[in-house]
DNA sequence: TCACACATGTAACACGTTACATGATTTG
DNA sequence: CAAATCATGTAACGTGTTACATGTGTGA
C-alpha cells in the first residue's frame, strides 16, 4: 500500500481499484484488507488521511504518504527479502490427476490460458500508457522511477511463460485424451 | 496433502520433507500446518493413520489416503480453479525503489537470481530421477501419471523465466548505478 | 427501473506463522 | 561432544477471507 501511494494519494476505494489492475501483478488484497490496513498505517503515522467532500458522491478519506511512510519504504527495501510462498491450485490438480480427471483438467488449463492472454493484453495496454510514446530505452535511462515499468515487464514475462507452459501441458493432455 | 499422499503413505515429518523438495514447487506449508491438517483430514475420514513402531527412532504415525480421500481429489479437480494470489516482496521493492535504494535493490535481485539457479539445479536432478533413463516422450505417453513430470516442467520453466527477468532488471540497475 | 459504480465499514471465521516444548539417535 | 536429524505437538498471535450492512448517483 505504501508503494502504491507513491503514485499519488488515494482513498481506500481508489486503492482497491489500483490493486485490481496494476498492483495485482505482484500483490493481491481485498478491499476489506485495505480499509483495515489504512487505519493501522494512519495509527502508525505512515500515512495521513484527510476528508474530501464531494457533491454528487459520498465523501471520501484520501490518504497520502508521510515522511515516516517514505522512510519505512526505504527500510523495507534494505531488509532481507522474504522468500515467496507459491500456492497454485492448478498445479495441485495437475499433480494429482489420473486418467479419469483429464477432461476436467483440460478445461482448467484452457481457462488458465485464457486468463493469461487477458492479463497479457492488459499489461500491454498499461505498458503503452506508461511509455507514452517514448522508447523503452529512453524511459529506463531518463525516467525518474524505473520500478513501475520493470514490474510490468516482470508481469508480462511471467504471463508469457504461463502461456507456453499451458500450451505444453494441453499438448500432452490432448495426446492422452485423443490417442 | 492429499495429492502428496498419492505418492505413498507418509508421517507428518516425512510429508514436511516432501513439501520442502518437490511439493514446494507449487505449494508451501510449515510442519505445524501439516500436523494440524492431518488431524483434520483424519477426522473427516480422508486419510487413515496407523502407528508404526520403530526401534531406534521415536514411533511415528503414518497416514494413507482413504477411498474418500481419493474421491475428494477427483471432486477438487472438477471444481472451478481459484485464481492464484501473487504476493512477492521483491516486486514491491522494485516498484517502490528510488535512486537511493538501487544498491540495496541490486543485492536483493542477486539473491533472487541465486535462489532461482539453485531451484533450477534441484529440479533438473528431480527430473533425471523421475525419468530414470527413459526419454521425456516415453514417460509422458507410457507412464501411469504424467502429473509429477508436468508440474516439475512448470517449475523449471518458471525459474528459467525468473532468471531471465533477474538478468534484465540487473542490467538496468547496473546502468543506473554505474552510469 | 434495474444494475452497476461509488464509498466505507463491522463481525465472524478461517488460515497461517512463530515461539515454545520434548527427547532420542546419528553424524561429524 | 556438539550439531543435525528424527518425530510430534501446543499455544498465542497475526493475517486474510467471507458475509453482511448501508446509502447515493449514474447509465442502459
PDB file of N, CA and C (backbone and C1' of nucleotides) in Angstrom, chain B residues 12-13 32 35 54 57-58 60-61, chain D residues 5-10 12 16-17:
ATOM      1  N   UNK B  12       3.772 -37.205   9.335  1.00  0.00           N
ATOM      2  CA  UNK B  12       3.811 -35.748   9.228  1.00  0.00           C
ATOM      3  C   UNK B  12       5.203 -35.238   8.923  1.00  0.00           C
ATOM      4  N   UNK B  13       6.170 -35.776   9.605  1.00  0.00           N
ATOM      5  CA  UNK B  13       7.541 -35.333   9.406  1.00  0.00           C
ATOM      6  C   UNK B  13       8.009 -35.614   7.984  1.00  0.00           C
ATOM      7  N   UNK B  32       3.910 -27.311  11.096  1.00  0.00           N
ATOM      8  CA  UNK B  32       2.808 -27.142  12.034  1.00  0.00           C
ATOM      9  C   UNK B  32       1.465 -27.241  11.335  1.00  0.00           C
ATOM     10  N   UNK B  35       0.769 -30.993  10.523  1.00  0.00           N
ATOM     11  CA  UNK B  35       0.304 -31.795  11.660  1.00  0.00           C
ATOM     12  C   UNK B  35      -1.150 -31.491  11.988  1.00  0.00           C
ATOM     13  N   UNK B  54       9.060 -48.083  15.931  1.00  0.00           N
ATOM     14  CA  UNK B  54      10.437 -48.145  15.423  1.00  0.00           C
ATOM     15  C   UNK B  54      11.401 -48.440  16.569  1.00  0.00           C
ATOM     16  N   UNK B  57      14.223 -45.158  16.658  1.00  0.00           N
ATOM     17  CA  UNK B  57      13.614 -43.863  16.369  1.00  0.00           C
ATOM     18  C   UNK B  57      12.319 -43.771  17.161  1.00  0.00           C
ATOM     19  N   UNK B  58      11.877 -42.527  17.406  1.00  0.00           N
ATOM     20  CA  UNK B  58      10.544 -42.390  18.011  1.00  0.00           C
ATOM     21  C   UNK B  58       9.508 -43.027  17.095  1.00  0.00           C
ATOM     22  N   UNK B  60       6.202 -43.437  14.886  1.00  0.00           N
ATOM     23  CA  UNK B  60       5.580 -42.427  14.024  1.00  0.00           C
ATOM     24  C   UNK B  60       4.191 -42.878  13.600  1.00  0.00           C
ATOM     25  N   UNK B  61       3.376 -41.882  13.255  1.00  0.00           N
ATOM     26  CA  UNK B  61       2.033 -42.183  12.756  1.00  0.00           C
ATOM     27  C   UNK B  61       2.029 -41.955  11.257  1.00  0.00           C
TER      28      UNK B  61
ATOM     29  P    DT D   5      20.156 -31.685   9.147  1.00  0.00           P
ATOM     30  O5'  DT D   5      19.445 -33.023   9.651  1.00  0.00           O
ATOM     31  C5'  DT D   5      20.149 -34.263   9.592  1.00  0.00           C
ATOM     32  C4'  DT D   5      19.285 -35.329  10.234  1.00  0.00           C
ATOM     33  C3'  DT D   5      17.813 -35.261   9.825  1.00  0.00           C
ATOM     34  O3'  DT D   5      17.421 -36.565   9.420  1.00  0.00           O
ATOM     35  C1'  DT D   5      18.014 -35.393  12.162  1.00  0.00           C
ATOM     36  P    DC D   6      16.030 -36.926   8.838  1.00  0.00           P
ATOM     37  O5'  DC D   6      15.300 -37.559  10.112  1.00  0.00           O
ATOM     38  C5'  DC D   6      15.738 -38.826  10.636  1.00  0.00           C
ATOM     39  C4'  DC D   6      14.950 -39.154  11.877  1.00  0.00           C
ATOM     40  C3'  DC D   6      13.422 -39.158  11.659  1.00  0.00           C
ATOM     41  O3'  DC D   6      12.895 -40.372  12.158  1.00  0.00           O
ATOM     42  C1'  DC D   6      14.001 -37.861  13.543  1.00  0.00           C
ATOM     43  P    DA D   7      11.531 -40.933  11.664  1.00  0.00           P
ATOM     44  O5'  DA D   7      10.538 -39.944  12.445  1.00  0.00           O
ATOM     45  C5'  DA D   7      10.047 -40.336  13.724  1.00  0.00           C
ATOM     46  C4'  DA D   7       9.322 -39.221  14.425  1.00  0.00           C
ATOM     47  C3'  DA D   7       8.268 -38.410  13.655  1.00  0.00           C
ATOM     48  O3'  DA D   7       7.024 -39.102  13.671  1.00  0.00           O
ATOM     49  C1'  DA D   7       9.381 -37.197  15.417  1.00  0.00           C
ATOM     50  P    DT D   8       5.683 -38.322  13.204  1.00  0.00           P
ATOM     51  O5'  DT D   8       5.353 -37.373  14.448  1.00  0.00           O
ATOM     52  C5'  DT D   8       5.136 -37.963  15.710  1.00  0.00           C
ATOM     53  C4'  DT D   8       4.788 -36.897  16.718  1.00  0.00           C
ATOM     54  C3'  DT D   8       3.566 -36.069  16.352  1.00  0.00           C
ATOM     55  O3'  DT D   8       2.494 -36.367  17.225  1.00  0.00           O
ATOM     56  C1'  DT D   8       5.313 -34.754  17.267  1.00  0.00           C
ATOM     57  P    DG D   9       1.014 -36.065  16.853  1.00  0.00           P
ATOM     58  O5'  DG D   9       1.002 -34.504  17.189  1.00  0.00           O
ATOM     59  C5'  DG D   9       0.554 -34.226  18.430  1.00  0.00           C
ATOM     60  C4'  DG D   9       1.348 -33.115  19.076  1.00  0.00           C
ATOM     61  C3'  DG D   9       0.543 -31.830  19.183  1.00  0.00           C
ATOM     62  O3'  DG D   9      -0.451 -32.013  20.170  1.00  0.00           O
ATOM     63  C1'  DG D   9       2.915 -31.496  19.098  1.00  0.00           C
ATOM     64  P    DT D  10      -1.691 -31.038  20.137  1.00  0.00           P
ATOM     65  O5'  DT D  10      -1.179 -29.877  21.111  1.00  0.00           O
ATOM     66  C5'  DT D  10      -0.569 -30.182  22.364  1.00  0.00           C
ATOM     67  C4'  DT D  10      -0.192 -28.870  23.040  1.00  0.00           C
ATOM     68  C3'  DT D  10      -1.328 -27.849  23.039  1.00  0.00           C
ATOM     69  O3'  DT D  10      -1.362 -27.236  24.318  1.00  0.00           O
ATOM     70  C1'  DT D  10       0.575 -26.941  21.942  1.00  0.00           C
ATOM     71  P    DA D  12      -2.337 -19.825  25.388  1.00  0.00           P
ATOM     72  O5'  DA D  12      -1.702 -18.766  24.383  1.00  0.00           O
ATOM     73  C5'  DA D  12      -0.290 -18.568  24.399  1.00  0.00           C
ATOM     74  C4'  DA D  12       0.081 -17.558  23.336  1.00  0.00           C
ATOM     75  C3'  DA D  12      -0.923 -16.408  23.178  1.00  0.00           C
ATOM     76  O3'  DA D  12      -0.184 -15.200  23.090  1.00  0.00           O
ATOM     77  C1'  DA D  12      -0.588 -17.485  21.094  1.00  0.00           C
ATOM     78  P    DG D  16      -2.039 -10.653   5.049  1.00  0.00           P
ATOM     79  O5'  DG D  16      -3.374 -11.493   4.858  1.00  0.00           O
ATOM     80  C5'  DG D  16      -3.307 -12.896   4.663  1.00  0.00           C
ATOM     81  C4'  DG D  16      -4.662 -13.422   4.292  1.00  0.00           C
ATOM     82  C3'  DG D  16      -5.415 -12.565   3.280  1.00  0.00           C
ATOM     83  O3'  DG D  16      -5.924 -13.442   2.287  1.00  0.00           O
ATOM     84  C1'  DG D  16      -6.735 -12.890   5.235  1.00  0.00           C
ATOM     85  P    DT D  17      -6.978 -12.985   1.197  1.00  0.00           P
ATOM     86  O5'  DT D  17      -8.335 -13.582   1.775  1.00  0.00           O
ATOM     87  C5'  DT D  17      -8.392 -14.960   2.133  1.00  0.00           C
ATOM     88  C4'  DT D  17      -9.821 -15.331   2.480  1.00  0.00           C
ATOM     89  C3'  DT D  17     -10.852 -14.850   1.454  1.00  0.00           C
ATOM     90  O3'  DT D  17     -11.684 -15.975   1.178  1.00  0.00           O
ATOM     91  C1'  DT D  17     -11.432 -14.084   3.641  1.00  0.00           C
TER      92       DT D  17
END
